[in-house]
Amino acid sequence: MTDIAVDMPWLKTSWQTVQERLADGRFPHALLVTGESGVGKRAWADAVSELLLCTSPLNSEAGAPVACGRCRQCELVAASSHPDVRAFSPEKSRMIRVDQVRSLSEFAVSSPQVAERKVAIIDRADQLNINAANALLKTLEEPAPDFVLLLLQESGRPVLPTIRSRCQVVPLPVPSAGQANEWLTRKVAGLDSENRPSAEQLAKALMLAGNAPRLALEYATGEFPGLRDEAFNKFREFMRGQVAVADAAKAFKALGLEDMLWLFEGWAADLARLCAGGQPADPEAVEMLGFLARNNPAWCAHELLDQVRDARAAGVYNVNPELEASRLLIAWRNLMPRKRRG
Ligand SMILES: [Zn+2]
Protein backbone atom coordinates (compact mmCIF):
# COMPACT_ATOMS: atom_id res chain seq x y z
CA MET A 1 0.00 0.00 0.00
CA THR A 2 1.35 3.41 -0.92
CA ASP A 3 0.25 6.50 0.94
CA ILE A 4 1.98 9.73 0.00
CA ALA A 5 0.61 11.44 3.12
CA VAL A 6 2.86 9.13 5.15
CA ASP A 7 6.00 9.78 3.07
CA MET A 8 5.32 13.52 2.66
CA PRO A 9 3.12 14.56 5.60
CA TRP A 10 2.90 18.20 4.47
CA LEU A 11 0.81 17.00 1.50
CA LYS A 12 -1.78 15.40 3.76
CA THR A 13 -4.53 18.01 3.37
CA SER A 14 -4.33 18.14 -0.42
CA TRP A 15 -4.18 14.36 -0.53
CA GLN A 16 -7.29 13.98 1.64
CA THR A 17 -9.19 16.19 -0.80
CA VAL A 18 -8.27 13.79 -3.61
CA GLN A 19 -9.31 10.74 -1.58
CA GLU A 20 -12.65 12.31 -0.64
CA ARG A 21 -13.41 13.34 -4.21
CA LEU A 22 -12.59 9.88 -5.45
CA ALA A 23 -14.67 8.16 -2.76
CA ASP A 24 -17.63 10.40 -3.65
CA GLY A 25 -17.20 9.82 -7.39
CA ARG A 26 -16.76 13.56 -7.94
CA PHE A 27 -13.19 13.59 -9.19
CA PRO A 28 -12.57 16.73 -11.32
CA HIS A 29 -11.41 16.23 -14.91
CA ALA A 30 -8.56 18.72 -14.49
CA LEU A 31 -6.46 19.75 -11.48
CA LEU A 32 -3.98 22.61 -11.41
CA VAL A 33 -1.39 21.68 -8.80
CA THR A 34 0.61 24.69 -7.64
CA GLY A 35 3.61 24.95 -5.33
CA GLU A 36 7.23 26.00 -4.93
CA SER A 37 9.88 24.11 -6.87
CA GLY A 38 10.75 20.91 -5.01
CA VAL A 39 7.76 20.56 -2.66
CA GLY A 40 6.74 17.30 -4.36
CA LYS A 41 4.25 18.30 -7.09
CA ARG A 42 5.37 15.53 -9.41
CA ALA A 43 5.42 12.91 -6.64
CA TRP A 44 1.90 14.04 -5.72
CA ALA A 45 0.72 13.75 -9.34
CA ASP A 46 2.28 10.29 -9.68
CA ALA A 47 0.50 9.21 -6.49
CA VAL A 48 -2.82 10.54 -7.85
CA SER A 49 -2.27 8.61 -11.11
CA GLU A 50 -1.63 5.44 -9.15
CA LEU A 51 -4.72 5.89 -7.00
CA LEU A 52 -6.90 6.69 -10.03
CA LEU A 53 -5.78 3.57 -11.90
CA CYS A 54 -5.42 1.04 -9.05
CA THR A 55 -7.93 -1.80 -9.52
CA SER A 56 -8.04 -2.87 -5.87
CA PRO A 57 -7.58 0.20 -3.66
CA LEU A 58 -7.33 -0.45 0.09
CA ASN A 59 -8.65 1.56 2.99
CA SER A 60 -6.22 3.63 5.03
CA GLU A 61 -6.51 3.77 8.83
CA ALA A 62 -8.72 6.82 8.36
CA GLY A 63 -10.96 4.84 5.97
CA ALA A 64 -9.83 6.69 2.84
CA PRO A 65 -8.86 4.91 -0.40
CA VAL A 66 -5.14 4.26 -1.04
CA ALA A 67 -3.48 2.49 -3.97
CA CYS A 68 -2.69 -1.15 -3.21
CA GLY A 69 0.82 -0.94 -4.70
CA ARG A 70 0.56 -4.57 -5.83
CA CYS A 71 -1.91 -4.81 -8.74
CA ARG A 72 -0.78 -4.72 -12.36
CA GLN A 73 -1.84 -1.07 -12.72
CA CYS A 74 0.10 0.00 -9.61
CA GLU A 75 3.18 -1.90 -10.82
CA LEU A 76 3.08 -0.22 -14.23
CA VAL A 77 2.64 3.24 -12.68
CA ALA A 78 5.51 2.61 -10.24
CA ALA A 79 7.75 1.55 -13.15
CA SER A 80 6.75 4.71 -15.07
CA SER A 81 5.66 2.47 -17.94
CA HIS A 82 1.86 2.58 -17.73
CA PRO A 83 0.48 3.06 -21.26
CA ASP A 84 -2.49 5.02 -19.92
CA VAL A 85 -0.37 7.56 -18.05
CA ARG A 86 1.57 10.15 -20.03
CA ALA A 87 3.71 13.02 -18.82
CA PHE A 88 4.56 16.04 -20.91
CA SER A 89 7.35 18.42 -19.94
CA PRO A 90 9.32 21.21 -21.60
CA GLU A 91 11.80 20.11 -24.21
CA LYS A 92 14.99 21.77 -25.38
CA SER A 93 13.31 25.10 -26.03
CA ARG A 94 12.32 25.15 -22.31
CA MET A 95 8.69 25.33 -23.46
CA ILE A 96 5.91 22.82 -24.01
CA ARG A 97 5.12 23.03 -27.69
CA VAL A 98 1.87 22.77 -29.62
CA ASP A 99 2.73 19.37 -31.14
CA GLN A 100 3.15 17.94 -27.61
CA VAL A 101 -0.33 19.24 -26.72
CA ARG A 102 -1.75 17.77 -29.94
CA SER A 103 -0.39 14.39 -28.97
CA LEU A 104 -1.89 14.88 -25.49
CA SER A 105 -5.29 15.68 -27.04
CA GLU A 106 -5.20 12.52 -29.17
CA PHE A 107 -4.28 10.51 -26.09
CA ALA A 108 -7.21 12.12 -24.18
CA VAL A 109 -9.82 10.84 -26.66
CA SER A 110 -8.24 7.43 -27.36
CA SER A 111 -9.43 4.28 -25.58
CA PRO A 112 -7.45 3.30 -22.48
CA GLN A 113 -5.18 0.32 -23.16
CA VAL A 114 -5.06 -1.53 -19.86
CA ALA A 115 -6.81 0.67 -17.26
CA GLU A 116 -10.30 2.09 -16.88
CA ARG A 117 -9.15 5.62 -17.56
CA LYS A 118 -6.19 7.70 -18.73
CA VAL A 119 -4.15 10.30 -16.88
CA ALA A 120 -1.94 12.98 -18.43
CA ILE A 121 0.47 15.12 -16.44
CA ILE A 122 1.73 18.43 -17.76
CA ASP A 123 4.85 18.99 -15.70
CA ARG A 124 5.27 22.77 -15.88
CA ALA A 125 1.95 24.09 -17.18
CA ASP A 126 3.56 27.51 -16.69
CA GLN A 127 5.86 26.66 -19.61
CA LEU A 128 3.15 26.11 -22.23
CA ASN A 129 3.81 28.40 -25.15
CA ILE A 130 0.82 30.43 -26.30
CA ASN A 131 -0.12 28.11 -29.18
CA ALA A 132 0.18 25.09 -26.92
CA ALA A 133 -2.01 26.75 -24.26
CA ASN A 134 -4.68 27.54 -26.85
CA ALA A 135 -4.59 23.99 -28.19
CA LEU A 136 -5.04 22.67 -24.65
CA LEU A 137 -8.21 24.72 -24.12
CA LYS A 138 -10.23 22.46 -26.42
CA THR A 139 -9.30 19.39 -24.37
CA LEU A 140 -10.27 21.25 -21.19
CA GLU A 141 -13.56 22.51 -22.62
CA GLU A 142 -14.71 19.12 -23.89
CA PRO A 143 -13.27 16.68 -21.37
CA ALA A 144 -13.41 12.97 -22.26
CA PRO A 145 -15.22 11.15 -19.42
CA ASP A 146 -12.40 8.64 -18.86
CA PHE A 147 -9.59 11.20 -18.87
CA VAL A 148 -7.94 13.17 -16.03
CA LEU A 149 -5.49 15.99 -16.60
CA LEU A 150 -3.00 17.03 -13.90
CA LEU A 151 -1.33 20.36 -14.59
CA LEU A 152 1.69 21.28 -12.45
CA GLN A 153 2.53 24.93 -11.92
CA GLU A 154 5.52 26.41 -10.14
CA SER A 155 4.61 29.20 -7.71
CA GLY A 156 5.06 32.67 -9.12
CA ARG A 157 5.05 31.50 -12.76
CA PRO A 158 1.80 32.42 -14.47
CA VAL A 159 -0.63 30.09 -16.22
CA LEU A 160 -3.18 31.59 -18.63
CA PRO A 161 -6.41 32.54 -16.78
CA THR A 162 -8.46 30.71 -19.44
CA ILE A 163 -6.68 27.49 -18.43
CA ARG A 164 -6.68 28.17 -14.72
CA SER A 165 -10.43 28.86 -14.67
CA ARG A 166 -11.16 25.42 -16.15
CA CYS A 167 -9.23 23.53 -13.47
CA GLN A 168 -9.67 22.85 -9.82
CA VAL A 169 -6.68 24.50 -8.13
CA VAL A 170 -4.79 22.46 -5.52
CA PRO A 171 -2.05 24.39 -3.70
CA LEU A 172 0.74 22.28 -2.20
CA PRO A 173 2.48 23.90 0.80
CA VAL A 174 6.16 23.94 1.73
CA PRO A 175 6.78 21.64 4.74
CA SER A 176 7.92 22.92 8.10
CA ALA A 177 11.70 22.94 8.65
CA GLY A 178 11.33 19.86 10.88
CA GLN A 179 9.29 17.90 8.31
CA ALA A 180 11.70 18.82 5.53
CA ASN A 181 14.72 17.78 7.57
CA GLU A 182 13.09 14.52 8.63
CA TRP A 183 12.20 13.63 5.01
CA LEU A 184 15.64 14.53 3.68
CA THR A 185 17.47 12.61 6.41
CA ARG A 186 15.35 9.55 5.62
CA LYS A 187 16.03 9.81 1.87
CA VAL A 188 19.82 10.00 2.21
CA ALA A 189 19.99 7.28 4.89
CA GLY A 190 20.06 4.65 2.14
CA LEU A 191 23.17 6.09 0.45
CA ASP A 192 26.48 4.42 1.20
CA SER A 193 28.62 6.27 3.72
CA GLU A 194 31.01 7.92 1.26
CA ASN A 195 28.17 9.48 -0.75
CA ARG A 196 25.97 10.34 2.20
CA PRO A 197 25.87 14.09 2.90
CA SER A 198 26.71 15.24 6.44
CA ALA A 199 24.12 16.85 8.72
CA GLU A 200 25.79 20.17 7.97
CA GLN A 201 25.44 19.64 4.20
CA LEU A 202 21.79 18.71 4.65
CA ALA A 203 21.15 21.86 6.66
CA LYS A 204 22.78 23.96 3.95
CA ALA A 205 20.81 22.22 1.18
CA LEU A 206 17.56 22.89 3.07
CA MET A 207 18.53 26.53 3.55
CA LEU A 208 19.31 26.94 -0.17
CA ALA A 209 16.09 25.17 -1.16
CA GLY A 210 13.91 27.17 1.24
CA ASN A 211 12.90 23.84 2.86
CA ALA A 212 11.50 22.43 -0.41
CA PRO A 213 12.62 18.84 0.28
CA ARG A 214 12.99 17.38 -3.21
CA LEU A 215 15.01 20.38 -4.29
CA ALA A 216 17.12 20.05 -1.13
CA LEU A 217 17.76 16.39 -1.98
CA GLU A 218 19.00 17.42 -5.40
CA TYR A 219 21.25 20.03 -3.80
CA ALA A 220 22.52 17.72 -1.06
CA THR A 221 23.61 15.06 -3.55
CA GLY A 222 24.48 17.21 -6.57
CA GLU A 223 26.99 19.85 -7.56
CA PHE A 224 24.74 22.87 -7.03
CA PRO A 225 26.01 23.98 -3.57
CA GLY A 226 29.64 24.08 -4.81
CA LEU A 227 28.72 26.06 -7.93
CA ARG A 228 26.51 28.35 -5.88
CA ASP A 229 29.33 29.10 -3.40
CA GLU A 230 31.71 29.86 -6.26
CA ALA A 231 29.14 32.23 -7.86
CA PHE A 232 28.38 33.86 -4.51
CA ASN A 233 32.08 34.50 -3.82
CA LYS A 234 32.56 36.06 -7.26
CA PHE A 235 29.41 38.13 -6.69
CA ARG A 236 30.85 39.54 -3.44
CA GLU A 237 34.23 40.20 -5.05
CA PHE A 238 32.55 41.96 -7.97
CA MET A 239 30.53 44.16 -5.63
CA ARG A 240 33.78 45.18 -3.89
CA GLY A 241 35.35 45.97 -7.26
CA GLN A 242 37.88 43.11 -7.00
CA VAL A 243 36.95 41.21 -10.18
CA ALA A 244 35.63 42.23 -13.60
CA VAL A 245 32.01 41.64 -14.52
CA ALA A 246 32.97 39.04 -17.15
CA ASP A 247 34.77 36.98 -14.47
CA ALA A 248 31.80 37.05 -12.13
CA ALA A 249 29.34 36.31 -14.96
CA LYS A 250 31.29 33.15 -15.90
CA ALA A 251 30.77 31.73 -12.42
CA PHE A 252 27.02 32.31 -12.77
CA LYS A 253 26.90 30.86 -16.26
CA ALA A 254 28.19 27.56 -14.83
CA LEU A 255 24.89 27.25 -12.91
CA GLY A 256 22.71 27.47 -16.01
CA LEU A 257 20.09 30.14 -16.59
CA GLU A 258 17.33 28.72 -14.39
CA ASP A 259 19.43 28.22 -11.24
CA MET A 260 21.27 31.48 -11.78
CA LEU A 261 18.03 33.47 -11.98
CA TRP A 262 16.73 31.63 -8.98
CA LEU A 263 19.76 32.75 -6.94
CA PHE A 264 19.46 36.38 -8.02
CA GLU A 265 15.75 36.25 -7.24
CA GLY A 266 16.43 34.86 -3.76
CA TRP A 267 18.95 37.59 -2.96
CA ALA A 268 16.67 40.33 -4.31
CA ALA A 269 13.80 38.96 -2.20
CA ASP A 270 16.13 38.91 0.83
CA LEU A 271 17.14 42.50 0.12
CA ALA A 272 13.46 43.48 0.02
CA ARG A 273 12.93 41.70 3.37
CA LEU A 274 15.91 43.46 4.94
CA CYS A 275 14.75 46.85 3.62
CA ALA A 276 11.41 46.17 5.30
CA GLY A 277 13.13 45.27 8.59
CA GLY A 278 12.71 41.51 8.18
CA GLN A 279 15.07 38.52 8.19
CA PRO A 280 16.73 37.12 5.06
CA ALA A 281 16.30 33.47 4.00
CA ASP A 282 19.99 33.13 3.08
CA PRO A 283 22.04 33.83 6.26
CA GLU A 284 25.32 33.74 4.33
CA ALA A 285 24.34 36.79 2.29
CA VAL A 286 23.12 38.83 5.26
CA GLU A 287 26.26 40.95 5.64
CA MET A 288 26.37 42.14 2.03
CA LEU A 289 22.60 42.49 1.68
CA GLY A 290 22.33 44.28 5.02
CA PHE A 291 24.90 46.82 3.85
CA LEU A 292 22.93 47.39 0.61
CA ALA A 293 19.65 47.63 2.50
CA ARG A 294 21.06 50.39 4.70
CA ASN A 295 22.25 52.36 1.68
CA ASN A 296 19.31 52.03 -0.72
CA PRO A 297 15.56 52.66 -0.79
CA ALA A 298 13.31 49.60 -0.69
CA TRP A 299 12.06 50.00 -4.26
CA CYS A 300 15.55 49.06 -5.53
CA ALA A 301 15.01 45.48 -4.41
CA HIS A 302 11.72 45.35 -6.32
CA GLU A 303 13.43 46.67 -9.42
CA LEU A 304 15.94 43.82 -9.15
CA LEU A 305 13.09 41.33 -8.81
CA ASP A 306 11.49 42.78 -11.96
CA GLN A 307 14.77 42.39 -13.83
CA VAL A 308 14.96 38.72 -12.85
CA ARG A 309 11.40 38.22 -14.12
CA ASP A 310 12.27 39.94 -17.39
CA ALA A 311 15.32 37.71 -17.80
CA ARG A 312 13.20 34.64 -17.07
CA ALA A 313 10.62 35.67 -19.66
CA ALA A 314 13.43 36.28 -22.16
CA GLY A 315 14.91 32.89 -21.23
CA VAL A 316 12.16 31.27 -23.25
CA TYR A 317 13.90 32.57 -26.36
CA ASN A 318 17.29 31.04 -25.55
CA VAL A 319 19.08 34.10 -24.23
CA ASN A 320 22.78 33.95 -23.45
CA PRO A 321 23.10 33.18 -19.70
CA GLU A 322 26.46 34.95 -19.43
CA LEU A 323 25.00 38.13 -20.87
CA GLU A 324 21.98 37.97 -18.54
CA ALA A 325 24.32 37.42 -15.57
CA SER A 326 26.39 40.48 -16.57
CA ARG A 327 23.27 42.62 -16.88
CA LEU A 328 22.00 41.58 -13.45
CA LEU A 329 25.40 41.94 -11.81
CA ILE A 330 25.71 45.50 -13.10
CA ALA A 331 22.24 46.32 -11.79
CA TRP A 332 23.33 45.05 -8.36
CA ARG A 333 26.60 46.95 -8.54
CA ASN A 334 24.66 50.17 -9.10
CA LEU A 335 23.35 49.77 -5.55
CA MET A 336 26.85 50.21 -4.09
CA PRO A 337 27.43 53.70 -2.64
CA ARG A 338 29.49 55.80 -5.09
CA LYS A 339 32.76 56.08 -3.17
CA ARG A 340 32.79 52.34 -2.47
CA ARG A 341 32.34 51.56 -6.11
CA GLY A 342 35.40 53.50 -7.30
ZN1 LIG B 1 -3.23 -1.26 -7.12
CSV table of C-alpha atoms in Angstrom, one decimal, residues 19-292:
chain,number,residue,atom,x,y,z
A,19,GLN,CA,-9.3,10.7,-1.6
A,20,GLU,CA,-12.6,12.3,-0.6
A,21,ARG,CA,-13.4,13.3,-4.2
A,22,LEU,CA,-12.6,9.9,-5.4
A,23,ALA,CA,-14.7,8.2,-2.8
A,24,ASP,CA,-17.6,10.4,-3.7
A,25,GLY,CA,-17.2,9.8,-7.4
A,26,ARG,CA,-16.8,13.6,-7.9
A,27,PHE,CA,-13.2,13.6,-9.2
A,28,PRO,CA,-12.6,16.7,-11.3
A,29,HIS,CA,-11.4,16.2,-14.9
A,30,ALA,CA,-8.6,18.7,-14.5
A,31,LEU,CA,-6.5,19.7,-11.5
A,32,LEU,CA,-4.0,22.6,-11.4
A,33,VAL,CA,-1.4,21.7,-8.8
A,34,THR,CA,0.6,24.7,-7.6
A,35,GLY,CA,3.6,24.9,-5.3
A,36,GLU,CA,7.2,26.0,-4.9
A,37,SER,CA,9.9,24.1,-6.9
A,38,GLY,CA,10.8,20.9,-5.0
A,39,VAL,CA,7.8,20.6,-2.7
A,40,GLY,CA,6.7,17.3,-4.4
A,41,LYS,CA,4.3,18.3,-7.1
A,42,ARG,CA,5.4,15.5,-9.4
A,43,ALA,CA,5.4,12.9,-6.6
A,44,TRP,CA,1.9,14.0,-5.7
A,45,ALA,CA,0.7,13.8,-9.3
A,46,ASP,CA,2.3,10.3,-9.7
A,47,ALA,CA,0.5,9.2,-6.5
A,48,VAL,CA,-2.8,10.5,-7.8
A,49,SER,CA,-2.3,8.6,-11.1
A,50,GLU,CA,-1.6,5.4,-9.1
A,51,LEU,CA,-4.7,5.9,-7.0
A,52,LEU,CA,-6.9,6.7,-10.0
A,53,LEU,CA,-5.8,3.6,-11.9
A,54,CYS,CA,-5.4,1.0,-9.1
A,55,THR,CA,-7.9,-1.8,-9.5
A,56,SER,CA,-8.0,-2.9,-5.9
A,57,PRO,CA,-7.6,0.2,-3.7
A,58,LEU,CA,-7.3,-0.5,0.1
A,59,ASN,CA,-8.6,1.6,3.0
A,60,SER,CA,-6.2,3.6,5.0
A,61,GLU,CA,-6.5,3.8,8.8
A,62,ALA,CA,-8.7,6.8,8.4
A,63,GLY,CA,-11.0,4.8,6.0
A,64,ALA,CA,-9.8,6.7,2.8
A,65,PRO,CA,-8.9,4.9,-0.4
A,66,VAL,CA,-5.1,4.3,-1.0
A,67,ALA,CA,-3.5,2.5,-4.0
A,68,CYS,CA,-2.7,-1.2,-3.2
A,69,GLY,CA,0.8,-0.9,-4.7
A,70,ARG,CA,0.6,-4.6,-5.8
A,71,CYS,CA,-1.9,-4.8,-8.7
A,72,ARG,CA,-0.8,-4.7,-12.4
A,73,GLN,CA,-1.8,-1.1,-12.7
A,74,CYS,CA,0.1,0.0,-9.6
A,75,GLU,CA,3.2,-1.9,-10.8
A,76,LEU,CA,3.1,-0.2,-14.2
A,77,VAL,CA,2.6,3.2,-12.7
A,78,ALA,CA,5.5,2.6,-10.2
A,79,ALA,CA,7.8,1.6,-13.1
A,80,SER,CA,6.7,4.7,-15.1
A,81,SER,CA,5.7,2.5,-17.9
A,82,HIS,CA,1.9,2.6,-17.7
A,83,PRO,CA,0.5,3.1,-21.3
A,84,ASP,CA,-2.5,5.0,-19.9
A,85,VAL,CA,-0.4,7.6,-18.0
A,86,ARG,CA,1.6,10.1,-20.0
A,87,ALA,CA,3.7,13.0,-18.8
A,88,PHE,CA,4.6,16.0,-20.9
A,89,SER,CA,7.4,18.4,-19.9
A,90,PRO,CA,9.3,21.2,-21.6
A,91,GLU,CA,11.8,20.1,-24.2
A,92,LYS,CA,15.0,21.8,-25.4
A,93,SER,CA,13.3,25.1,-26.0
A,94,ARG,CA,12.3,25.2,-22.3
A,95,MET,CA,8.7,25.3,-23.5
A,96,ILE,CA,5.9,22.8,-24.0
A,97,ARG,CA,5.1,23.0,-27.7
A,98,VAL,CA,1.9,22.8,-29.6
A,99,ASP,CA,2.7,19.4,-31.1
A,100,GLN,CA,3.1,17.9,-27.6
A,101,VAL,CA,-0.3,19.2,-26.7
A,102,ARG,CA,-1.8,17.8,-29.9
A,103,SER,CA,-0.4,14.4,-29.0
A,104,LEU,CA,-1.9,14.9,-25.5
A,105,SER,CA,-5.3,15.7,-27.0
A,106,GLU,CA,-5.2,12.5,-29.2
A,107,PHE,CA,-4.3,10.5,-26.1
A,108,ALA,CA,-7.2,12.1,-24.2
A,109,VAL,CA,-9.8,10.8,-26.7
A,110,SER,CA,-8.2,7.4,-27.4
A,111,SER,CA,-9.4,4.3,-25.6
A,112,PRO,CA,-7.5,3.3,-22.5
A,113,GLN,CA,-5.2,0.3,-23.2
A,114,VAL,CA,-5.1,-1.5,-19.9
A,115,ALA,CA,-6.8,0.7,-17.3
A,116,GLU,CA,-10.3,2.1,-16.9
A,117,ARG,CA,-9.2,5.6,-17.6
A,118,LYS,CA,-6.2,7.7,-18.7
A,119,VAL,CA,-4.1,10.3,-16.9
A,120,ALA,CA,-1.9,13.0,-18.4
A,121,ILE,CA,0.5,15.1,-16.4
A,122,ILE,CA,1.7,18.4,-17.8
A,123,ASP,CA,4.8,19.0,-15.7
A,124,ARG,CA,5.3,22.8,-15.9
A,125,ALA,CA,2.0,24.1,-17.2
A,126,ASP,CA,3.6,27.5,-16.7
A,127,GLN,CA,5.9,26.7,-19.6
A,128,LEU,CA,3.1,26.1,-22.2
A,129,ASN,CA,3.8,28.4,-25.1
A,130,ILE,CA,0.8,30.4,-26.3
A,131,ASN,CA,-0.1,28.1,-29.2
A,132,ALA,CA,0.2,25.1,-26.9
A,133,ALA,CA,-2.0,26.8,-24.3
A,134,ASN,CA,-4.7,27.5,-26.8
A,135,ALA,CA,-4.6,24.0,-28.2
A,136,LEU,CA,-5.0,22.7,-24.7
A,137,LEU,CA,-8.2,24.7,-24.1
A,138,LYS,CA,-10.2,22.5,-26.4
A,139,THR,CA,-9.3,19.4,-24.4
A,140,LEU,CA,-10.3,21.2,-21.2
A,141,GLU,CA,-13.6,22.5,-22.6
A,142,GLU,CA,-14.7,19.1,-23.9
A,143,PRO,CA,-13.3,16.7,-21.4
A,144,ALA,CA,-13.4,13.0,-22.3
A,145,PRO,CA,-15.2,11.1,-19.4
A,146,ASP,CA,-12.4,8.6,-18.9
A,147,PHE,CA,-9.6,11.2,-18.9
A,148,VAL,CA,-7.9,13.2,-16.0
A,149,LEU,CA,-5.5,16.0,-16.6
A,150,LEU,CA,-3.0,17.0,-13.9
A,151,LEU,CA,-1.3,20.4,-14.6
A,152,LEU,CA,1.7,21.3,-12.5
A,153,GLN,CA,2.5,24.9,-11.9
A,154,GLU,CA,5.5,26.4,-10.1
A,155,SER,CA,4.6,29.2,-7.7
A,156,GLY,CA,5.1,32.7,-9.1
A,157,ARG,CA,5.0,31.5,-12.8
A,158,PRO,CA,1.8,32.4,-14.5
A,159,VAL,CA,-0.6,30.1,-16.2
A,160,LEU,CA,-3.2,31.6,-18.6
A,161,PRO,CA,-6.4,32.5,-16.8
A,162,THR,CA,-8.5,30.7,-19.4
A,163,ILE,CA,-6.7,27.5,-18.4
A,164,ARG,CA,-6.7,28.2,-14.7
A,165,SER,CA,-10.4,28.9,-14.7
A,166,ARG,CA,-11.2,25.4,-16.2
A,167,CYS,CA,-9.2,23.5,-13.5
A,168,GLN,CA,-9.7,22.9,-9.8
A,169,VAL,CA,-6.7,24.5,-8.1
A,170,VAL,CA,-4.8,22.5,-5.5
A,171,PRO,CA,-2.1,24.4,-3.7
A,172,LEU,CA,0.7,22.3,-2.2
A,173,PRO,CA,2.5,23.9,0.8
A,174,VAL,CA,6.2,23.9,1.7
A,175,PRO,CA,6.8,21.6,4.7
A,176,SER,CA,7.9,22.9,8.1
A,177,ALA,CA,11.7,22.9,8.7
A,178,GLY,CA,11.3,19.9,10.9
A,179,GLN,CA,9.3,17.9,8.3
A,180,ALA,CA,11.7,18.8,5.5
A,181,ASN,CA,14.7,17.8,7.6
A,182,GLU,CA,13.1,14.5,8.6
A,183,TRP,CA,12.2,13.6,5.0
A,184,LEU,CA,15.6,14.5,3.7
A,185,THR,CA,17.5,12.6,6.4
A,186,ARG,CA,15.3,9.6,5.6
A,187,LYS,CA,16.0,9.8,1.9
A,188,VAL,CA,19.8,10.0,2.2
A,189,ALA,CA,20.0,7.3,4.9
A,190,GLY,CA,20.1,4.7,2.1
A,191,LEU,CA,23.2,6.1,0.5
A,192,ASP,CA,26.5,4.4,1.2
A,193,SER,CA,28.6,6.3,3.7
A,194,GLU,CA,31.0,7.9,1.3
A,195,ASN,CA,28.2,9.5,-0.7
A,196,ARG,CA,26.0,10.3,2.2
A,197,PRO,CA,25.9,14.1,2.9
A,198,SER,CA,26.7,15.2,6.4
A,199,ALA,CA,24.1,16.8,8.7
A,200,GLU,CA,25.8,20.2,8.0
A,201,GLN,CA,25.4,19.6,4.2
A,202,LEU,CA,21.8,18.7,4.6
A,203,ALA,CA,21.1,21.9,6.7
A,204,LYS,CA,22.8,24.0,4.0
A,205,ALA,CA,20.8,22.2,1.2
A,206,LEU,CA,17.6,22.9,3.1
A,207,MET,CA,18.5,26.5,3.5
A,208,LEU,CA,19.3,26.9,-0.2
A,209,ALA,CA,16.1,25.2,-1.2
A,210,GLY,CA,13.9,27.2,1.2
A,211,ASN,CA,12.9,23.8,2.9
A,212,ALA,CA,11.5,22.4,-0.4
A,213,PRO,CA,12.6,18.8,0.3
A,214,ARG,CA,13.0,17.4,-3.2
A,215,LEU,CA,15.0,20.4,-4.3
A,216,ALA,CA,17.1,20.1,-1.1
A,217,LEU,CA,17.8,16.4,-2.0
A,218,GLU,CA,19.0,17.4,-5.4
A,219,TYR,CA,21.2,20.0,-3.8
A,220,ALA,CA,22.5,17.7,-1.1
A,221,THR,CA,23.6,15.1,-3.6
A,222,GLY,CA,24.5,17.2,-6.6
A,223,GLU,CA,27.0,19.8,-7.6
A,224,PHE,CA,24.7,22.9,-7.0
A,225,PRO,CA,26.0,24.0,-3.6
A,226,GLY,CA,29.6,24.1,-4.8
A,227,LEU,CA,28.7,26.1,-7.9
A,228,ARG,CA,26.5,28.4,-5.9
A,229,ASP,CA,29.3,29.1,-3.4
A,230,GLU,CA,31.7,29.9,-6.3
A,231,ALA,CA,29.1,32.2,-7.9
A,232,PHE,CA,28.4,33.9,-4.5
A,233,ASN,CA,32.1,34.5,-3.8
A,234,LYS,CA,32.6,36.1,-7.3
A,235,PHE,CA,29.4,38.1,-6.7
A,236,ARG,CA,30.9,39.5,-3.4
A,237,GLU,CA,34.2,40.2,-5.0
A,238,PHE,CA,32.6,42.0,-8.0
A,239,MET,CA,30.5,44.2,-5.6
A,240,ARG,CA,33.8,45.2,-3.9
A,241,GLY,CA,35.3,46.0,-7.3
A,242,GLN,CA,37.9,43.1,-7.0
A,243,VAL,CA,36.9,41.2,-10.2
A,244,ALA,CA,35.6,42.2,-13.6
A,245,VAL,CA,32.0,41.6,-14.5
A,246,ALA,CA,33.0,39.0,-17.1
A,247,ASP,CA,34.8,37.0,-14.5
A,248,ALA,CA,31.8,37.0,-12.1
A,249,ALA,CA,29.3,36.3,-15.0
A,250,LYS,CA,31.3,33.2,-15.9
A,251,ALA,CA,30.8,31.7,-12.4
A,252,PHE,CA,27.0,32.3,-12.8
A,253,LYS,CA,26.9,30.9,-16.3
A,254,ALA,CA,28.2,27.6,-14.8
A,255,LEU,CA,24.9,27.2,-12.9
A,256,GLY,CA,22.7,27.5,-16.0
A,257,LEU,CA,20.1,30.1,-16.6
A,258,GLU,CA,17.3,28.7,-14.4
A,259,ASP,CA,19.4,28.2,-11.2
A,260,MET,CA,21.3,31.5,-11.8
A,261,LEU,CA,18.0,33.5,-12.0
A,262,TRP,CA,16.7,31.6,-9.0
A,263,LEU,CA,19.8,32.8,-6.9
A,264,PHE,CA,19.5,36.4,-8.0
A,265,GLU,CA,15.8,36.3,-7.2
A,266,GLY,CA,16.4,34.9,-3.8
A,267,TRP,CA,19.0,37.6,-3.0
A,268,ALA,CA,16.7,40.3,-4.3
A,269,ALA,CA,13.8,39.0,-2.2
A,270,ASP,CA,16.1,38.9,0.8
A,271,LEU,CA,17.1,42.5,0.1
A,272,ALA,CA,13.5,43.5,0.0
A,273,ARG,CA,12.9,41.7,3.4
A,274,LEU,CA,15.9,43.5,4.9
A,275,CYS,CA,14.8,46.9,3.6
A,276,ALA,CA,11.4,46.2,5.3
A,277,GLY,CA,13.1,45.3,8.6
A,278,GLY,CA,12.7,41.5,8.2
A,279,GLN,CA,15.1,38.5,8.2
A,280,PRO,CA,16.7,37.1,5.1
A,281,ALA,CA,16.3,33.5,4.0
A,282,ASP,CA,20.0,33.1,3.1
A,283,PRO,CA,22.0,33.8,6.3
A,284,GLU,CA,25.3,33.7,4.3
A,285,ALA,CA,24.3,36.8,2.3
A,286,VAL,CA,23.1,38.8,5.3
A,287,GLU,CA,26.3,41.0,5.6
A,288,MET,CA,26.4,42.1,2.0
A,289,LEU,CA,22.6,42.5,1.7
A,290,GLY,CA,22.3,44.3,5.0
A,291,PHE,CA,24.9,46.8,3.8
A,292,LEU,CA,22.9,47.4,0.6
